[in-house]
N, CA, C and O atoms as a GROMACS GRO file, in nm:
protein
  292
    1UNK      N    1   4.478 -13.049  -7.102
    1UNK     CA    2   4.409 -13.004  -7.220
    1UNK      C    3   4.339 -13.124  -7.285
    1UNK      O    4   4.395 -13.233  -7.297
    2UNK      N    5   4.218 -13.101  -7.324
    2UNK     CA    6   4.140 -13.207  -7.387
    2UNK      C    7   4.168 -13.212  -7.537
    2UNK      O    8   4.185 -13.108  -7.600
    3UNK      N    9   4.171 -13.331  -7.592
    3UNK     CA   10   4.193 -13.348  -7.735
    3UNK      C   11   4.063 -13.315  -7.809
    3UNK      O   12   3.961 -13.379  -7.784
    4UNK      N   13   4.065 -13.215  -7.899
    4UNK     CA   14   3.941 -13.178  -7.970
    4UNK      C   15   3.900 -13.279  -8.077
    4UNK      O   16   3.787 -13.276  -8.125
    5UNK      N   17   3.990 -13.367  -8.115
    5UNK     CA   18   3.958 -13.467  -8.216
    5UNK      C   19   3.904 -13.593  -8.150
    5UNK      O   20   3.953 -13.636  -8.046
    6UNK      N   21   3.803 -13.649  -8.212
    6UNK     CA   22   3.748 -13.774  -8.160
    6UNK      C   23   3.744 -13.874  -8.275
    6UNK      O   24   3.683 -13.849  -8.379
    7UNK      N   25   3.809 -13.986  -8.256
    7UNK     CA   26   3.809 -14.092  -8.356
    7UNK      C   27   3.741 -14.214  -8.297
    7UNK      O   28   3.782 -14.264  -8.193
    8UNK      N   29   3.636 -14.262  -8.363
    8UNK     CA   30   3.569 -14.381  -8.310
    8UNK      C   31   3.660 -14.503  -8.321
    8UNK      O   32   3.739 -14.515  -8.415
    9UNK      N   33   3.649 -14.591  -8.227
    9UNK     CA   34   3.729 -14.713  -8.224
    9UNK      C   35   3.637 -14.832  -8.245
    9UNK      O   36   3.535 -14.845  -8.178
   10UNK      N   37   3.673 -14.918  -8.339
   10UNK     CA   38   3.597 -15.039  -8.364
   10UNK      C   39   3.688 -15.158  -8.342
   10UNK      O   40   3.795 -15.167  -8.402
   11UNK      N   41   3.647 -15.247  -8.256
   11UNK     CA   42   3.724 -15.368  -8.228
   11UNK      C   43   3.665 -15.482  -8.311
   11UNK      O   44   3.553 -15.526  -8.284
   12UNK      N   45   3.739 -15.528  -8.410
   12UNK     CA   46   3.690 -15.632  -8.500
   12UNK      C   47   3.784 -15.752  -8.495
   12UNK      O   48   3.885 -15.755  -8.565
   13UNK      N   49   3.752 -15.847  -8.413
   13UNK     CA   50   3.837 -15.966  -8.400
   13UNK      C   51   3.812 -16.067  -8.511
   13UNK      O   52   3.878 -16.171  -8.516
   14UNK      N   53   3.717 -16.037  -8.601
   14UNK     CA   54   3.690 -16.128  -8.712
   14UNK      C   55   3.768 -16.091  -8.837
   14UNK      O   56   3.756 -16.159  -8.939
   15UNK      N   57   3.847 -15.985  -8.832
   15UNK     CA   58   3.925 -15.947  -8.950
   15UNK      C   59   4.048 -16.037  -8.960
   15UNK      O   60   4.083 -16.108  -8.866
   16UNK      N   61   4.111 -16.032  -9.075
   16UNK     CA   62   4.230 -16.116  -9.098
   16UNK      C   63   4.337 -16.086  -8.995
   16UNK      O   64   4.363 -15.970  -8.964
   17UNK      N   65   4.399 -16.190  -8.943
   17UNK     CA   66   4.504 -16.177  -8.842
   17UNK      C   67   4.631 -16.244  -8.893
   17UNK      O   68   4.625 -16.345  -8.963
   18UNK      N   69   4.744 -16.187  -8.858
   18UNK     CA   70   4.870 -16.252  -8.892
   18UNK      C   71   4.896 -16.364  -8.793
   18UNK      O   72   4.844 -16.363  -8.682
   19UNK      N   73   4.977 -16.460  -8.834
   19UNK     CA   74   5.012 -16.569  -8.743
   19UNK      C   75   5.113 -16.517  -8.640
   19UNK      O   76   5.179 -16.416  -8.662
   20UNK      N   77   5.124 -16.587  -8.530
   20UNK     CA   78   5.213 -16.545  -8.422
   20UNK      C   79   5.358 -16.536  -8.468
   20UNK      O   80   5.430 -16.445  -8.427
   21UNK      N   81   5.401 -16.628  -8.552
   21UNK     CA   82   5.540 -16.630  -8.597
   21UNK      C   83   5.566 -16.538  -8.717
   21UNK      O   84   5.679 -16.528  -8.765
   22UNK      N   85   5.462 -16.472  -8.766
   22UNK     CA   86   5.475 -16.387  -8.883
   22UNK      C   87   5.540 -16.253  -8.848
   22UNK      O   88   5.520 -16.200  -8.739
   23UNK      N   89   5.616 -16.203  -8.941
   23UNK     CA   90   5.675 -16.070  -8.925
   23UNK      C   91   5.607 -15.971  -9.019
   23UNK      O   92   5.667 -15.872  -9.061
   24UNK      N   93   5.480 -15.998  -9.052
   24UNK     CA   94   5.406 -15.917  -9.149
   24UNK      C   95   5.324 -15.805  -9.086
   24UNK      O   96   5.237 -15.750  -9.153
   25UNK      N   97   5.348 -15.771  -8.960
   25UNK     CA   98   5.260 -15.673  -8.895
   25UNK      C   99   5.254 -15.542  -8.972
   25UNK      O  100   5.146 -15.484  -8.986
   26UNK      N  101   5.367 -15.494  -9.020
   26UNK     CA  102   5.368 -15.370  -9.097
   26UNK      C  103   5.288 -15.381  -9.225
   26UNK      O  104   5.216 -15.288  -9.262
   27UNK      N  105   5.300 -15.494  -9.293
   27UNK     CA  106   5.226 -15.514  -9.417
   27UNK      C  107   5.076 -15.526  -9.390
   27UNK      O  108   4.995 -15.479  -9.470
   28UNK      N  109   5.038 -15.590  -9.279
   28UNK     CA  110   4.897 -15.598  -9.244
   28UNK      C  111   4.841 -15.458  -9.220
   28UNK      O  112   4.731 -15.427  -9.264
   29UNK      N  113   4.916 -15.374  -9.150
   29UNK     CA  114   4.872 -15.237  -9.125
   29UNK      C  115   4.857 -15.162  -9.257
   29UNK      O  116   4.757 -15.093  -9.278
   30UNK      N  117   4.955 -15.175  -9.346
   30UNK     CA  118   4.948 -15.109  -9.477
   30UNK      C  119   4.828 -15.160  -9.558
   30UNK      O  120   4.759 -15.083  -9.624
   31UNK      N  121   4.806 -15.291  -9.552
   31UNK     CA  122   4.694 -15.351  -9.623
   31UNK      C  123   4.561 -15.296  -9.571
   31UNK      O  124   4.474 -15.259  -9.650
   32UNK      N  125   4.546 -15.290  -9.438
   32UNK     CA  126   4.423 -15.237  -9.379
   32UNK      C  127   4.404 -15.090  -9.415
   32UNK      O  128   4.293 -15.049  -9.450
   33UNK      N  129   4.510 -15.011  -9.406
   33UNK     CA  130   4.499 -14.869  -9.440
   33UNK      C  131   4.460 -14.851  -9.586
   33UNK      O  132   4.378 -14.765  -9.619
   34UNK      N  133   4.516 -14.932  -9.673
   34UNK     CA  134   4.485 -14.927  -9.816
   34UNK      C  135   4.336 -14.957  -9.839
   34UNK      O  136   4.269 -14.884  -9.912
   35UNK      N  137   4.287 -15.063  -9.777
   35UNK     CA  138   4.146 -15.101  -9.793
   35UNK      C  139   4.052 -14.994  -9.737
   35UNK      O  140   3.954 -14.958  -9.802
   36UNK      N  141   4.083 -14.943  -9.618
   36UNK     CA  142   4.000 -14.841  -9.555
   36UNK      C  143   3.999 -14.714  -9.640
   36UNK      O  144   3.893 -14.654  -9.661
   37UNK      N  145   4.116 -14.672  -9.689
   37UNK     CA  146   4.126 -14.550  -9.771
   37UNK      C  147   4.046 -14.562  -9.900
   37UNK      O  148   3.993 -14.463  -9.950
   38UNK      N  149   4.037 -14.683  -9.954
   38UNK     CA  150   3.964 -14.706 -10.079
   38UNK      C  151   3.816 -14.738 -10.054
   38UNK      O  152   3.740 -14.757 -10.149
   39UNK      N  153   3.777 -14.743  -9.927
   39UNK     CA  154   3.638 -14.774  -9.894
   39UNK      C  155   3.600 -14.917  -9.924
   39UNK      O  156   3.482 -14.947  -9.947
   40UNK      N  157   3.698 -15.006  -9.926
   40UNK     CA  158   3.672 -15.147  -9.956
   40UNK      C  159   3.664 -15.228  -9.828
   40UNK      O  160   3.725 -15.192  -9.727
   41UNK      N  161   3.588 -15.336  -9.830
   41UNK     CA  162   3.581 -15.422  -9.711
   41UNK      C  163   3.713 -15.494  -9.686
   41UNK      O  164   3.787 -15.524  -9.780
   42UNK      N  165   3.741 -15.520  -9.561
   42UNK     CA  166   3.861 -15.594  -9.523
   42UNK      C  167   3.824 -15.742  -9.518
   42UNK      O  168   3.731 -15.779  -9.447
   43UNK      N  169   3.897 -15.827  -9.591
   43UNK     CA  170   3.863 -15.969  -9.592
   43UNK      C  171   3.877 -16.033  -9.454
   43UNK      O  172   3.955 -15.988  -9.370
   44UNK      N  173   3.801 -16.139  -9.432
   44UNK     CA  174   3.804 -16.210  -9.303
   44UNK      C  175   3.929 -16.296  -9.288
   44UNK      O  176   3.968 -16.329  -9.176
   45UNK      N  177   3.992 -16.332  -9.399
   45UNK     CA  178   4.115 -16.411  -9.390
   45UNK      C  179   4.209 -16.373  -9.504
   45UNK      O  180   4.166 -16.338  -9.614
   46UNK      N  181   4.337 -16.379  -9.475
   46UNK     CA  182   4.442 -16.350  -9.572
   46UNK      C  183   4.551 -16.454  -9.549
   46UNK      O  184   4.599 -16.470  -9.436
   47UNK      N  185   4.591 -16.524  -9.655
   47UNK     CA  186   4.696 -16.625  -9.637
   47UNK      C  187   4.834 -16.567  -9.669
   47UNK      O  188   4.846 -16.455  -9.719
   48UNK      N  189   4.935 -16.645  -9.639
   48UNK     CA  190   5.074 -16.600  -9.657
   48UNK      C  191   5.104 -16.567  -9.803
   48UNK      O  192   5.174 -16.470  -9.832
   49UNK      N  193   5.050 -16.648  -9.895
   49UNK     CA  194   5.072 -16.624 -10.037
   49UNK      C  195   5.016 -16.488 -10.078
   49UNK      O  196   5.081 -16.412 -10.150
   50UNK      N  197   4.895 -16.457 -10.031
   50UNK     CA  198   4.833 -16.328 -10.063
   50UNK      C  199   4.919 -16.214 -10.009
   50UNK      O  200   4.943 -16.116 -10.080
   51UNK      N  201   4.964 -16.225  -9.884
   51UNK     CA  202   5.042 -16.118  -9.824
   51UNK      C  203   5.176 -16.100  -9.896
   51UNK      O  204   5.224 -15.987  -9.910
   52UNK      N  205   5.236 -16.209  -9.943
   52UNK     CA  206   5.360 -16.199 -10.021
   52UNK      C  207   5.336 -16.125 -10.153
   52UNK      O  208   5.418 -16.044 -10.195
   53UNK      N  209   5.222 -16.153 -10.218
   53UNK     CA  210   5.187 -16.085 -10.342
   53UNK      C  211   5.158 -15.937 -10.316
   53UNK      O  212   5.198 -15.851 -10.395
   54UNK      N  213   5.088 -15.908 -10.206
   54UNK     CA  214   5.059 -15.769 -10.171
   54UNK      C  215   5.190 -15.693 -10.146
   54UNK      O  216   5.205 -15.579 -10.189
   55UNK      N  217   5.283 -15.755 -10.075
   55UNK     CA  218   5.413 -15.694 -10.047
   55UNK      C  219   5.486 -15.662 -10.178
   55UNK      O  220   5.540 -15.552 -10.194
   56UNK      N  221   5.486 -15.755 -10.271
   56UNK     CA  222   5.552 -15.735 -10.401
   56UNK      C  223   5.486 -15.620 -10.477
   56UNK      O  224   5.555 -15.538 -10.538
   57UNK      N  225   5.353 -15.613 -10.475
   57UNK     CA  226   5.282 -15.504 -10.542
   57UNK      C  227   5.317 -15.369 -10.479
   57UNK      O  228   5.335 -15.270 -10.550
   58UNK      N  229   5.325 -15.366 -10.346
   58UNK     CA  230   5.353 -15.242 -10.276
   58UNK      C  231   5.495 -15.194 -10.306
   58UNK      O  232   5.518 -15.075 -10.330
   59UNK      N  233   5.590 -15.286 -10.305
   59UNK     CA  234   5.729 -15.250 -10.336
   59UNK      C  235   5.739 -15.200 -10.480
   59UNK      O  236   5.810 -15.103 -10.506
   60UNK      N  237   5.668 -15.264 -10.571
   60UNK     CA  238   5.668 -15.221 -10.710
   60UNK      C  239   5.614 -15.079 -10.723
   60UNK      O  240   5.671 -14.998 -10.796
   61UNK      N  241   5.505 -15.048 -10.652
   61UNK     CA  242   5.450 -14.912 -10.654
   61UNK      C  243   5.552 -14.812 -10.604
   61UNK      O  244   5.570 -14.705 -10.663
   62UNK      N  245   5.620 -14.845 -10.495
   62UNK     CA  246   5.720 -14.753 -10.439
   62UNK      C  247   5.837 -14.731 -10.534
   62UNK      O  248   5.882 -14.618 -10.553
   63UNK      N  249   5.885 -14.840 -10.595
   63UNK     CA  250   6.001 -14.829 -10.683
   63UNK      C  251   5.970 -14.756 -10.814
   63UNK      O  252   6.059 -14.697 -10.875
   64UNK      N  253   5.844 -14.760 -10.856
   64UNK     CA  254   5.806 -14.693 -10.981
   64UNK      C  255   5.746 -14.555 -10.958
   64UNK      O  256   5.704 -14.489 -11.053
   65UNK      N  257   5.742 -14.510 -10.834
   65UNK     CA  258   5.688 -14.378 -10.804
   65UNK      C  259   5.781 -14.271 -10.861
   65UNK      O  260   5.903 -14.288 -10.860
   66UNK      N  261   5.725 -14.161 -10.909
   66UNK     CA  262   5.805 -14.056 -10.972
   66UNK      C  263   5.909 -13.995 -10.877
   66UNK      O  264   6.010 -13.942 -10.924
   67UNK      N  265   5.886 -14.000 -10.747
   67UNK     CA  266   5.980 -13.942 -10.650
   67UNK      C  267   6.079 -14.043 -10.593
   67UNK      O  268   6.153 -14.011 -10.501
   68UNK      N  269   6.080 -14.163 -10.646
   68UNK     CA  270   6.172 -14.266 -10.596
   68UNK      C  271   6.316 -14.226 -10.626
   68UNK      O  272   6.350 -14.194 -10.740
   69UNK      N  273   6.400 -14.227 -10.524
   69UNK     CA  274   6.540 -14.188 -10.538
   69UNK      C  275   6.614 -14.278 -10.638
   69UNK      O  276   6.702 -14.231 -10.709
   70UNK      N  277   6.578 -14.403 -10.642
   70UNK     CA  278   6.645 -14.498 -10.733
   70UNK      C  279   6.630 -14.453 -10.878
   70UNK      O  280   6.720 -14.474 -10.959
   71UNK      N  281   6.518 -14.390 -10.911
   71UNK     CA  282   6.495 -14.344 -11.048
   71UNK      C  283   6.588 -14.229 -11.087
   71UNK      O  284   6.602 -14.199 -11.206
   72UNK      N  285   6.652 -14.167 -10.990
   72UNK     CA  286   6.741 -14.053 -11.017
   72UNK      C  287   6.887 -14.096 -11.032
   72UNK      O  288   6.972 -14.012 -11.064
   73UNK      N  289   6.917 -14.221 -11.011
   73UNK     CA  290   7.056 -14.267 -11.019
   73UNK      C  291   7.101 -14.284 -11.162
   73UNK      O  292   7.216 -14.322 -11.187
   0.00000   0.00000   0.00000
């Protein structure tokens, strides 16, 4: 059966990359999805400090979300 959905693929090796020893792959994916969803350009470079700040912002959003289980304790 053929897949009726077609998604274009763009290979962009100039976008920000995590370092080999970094364990930020999930955060990079979340960062890219966030930028794409908002229609914003993806920066060419992202440093460790920026990614740490982005992680903190994301965790804060999750913890303050109305459906967060922690808020029900």
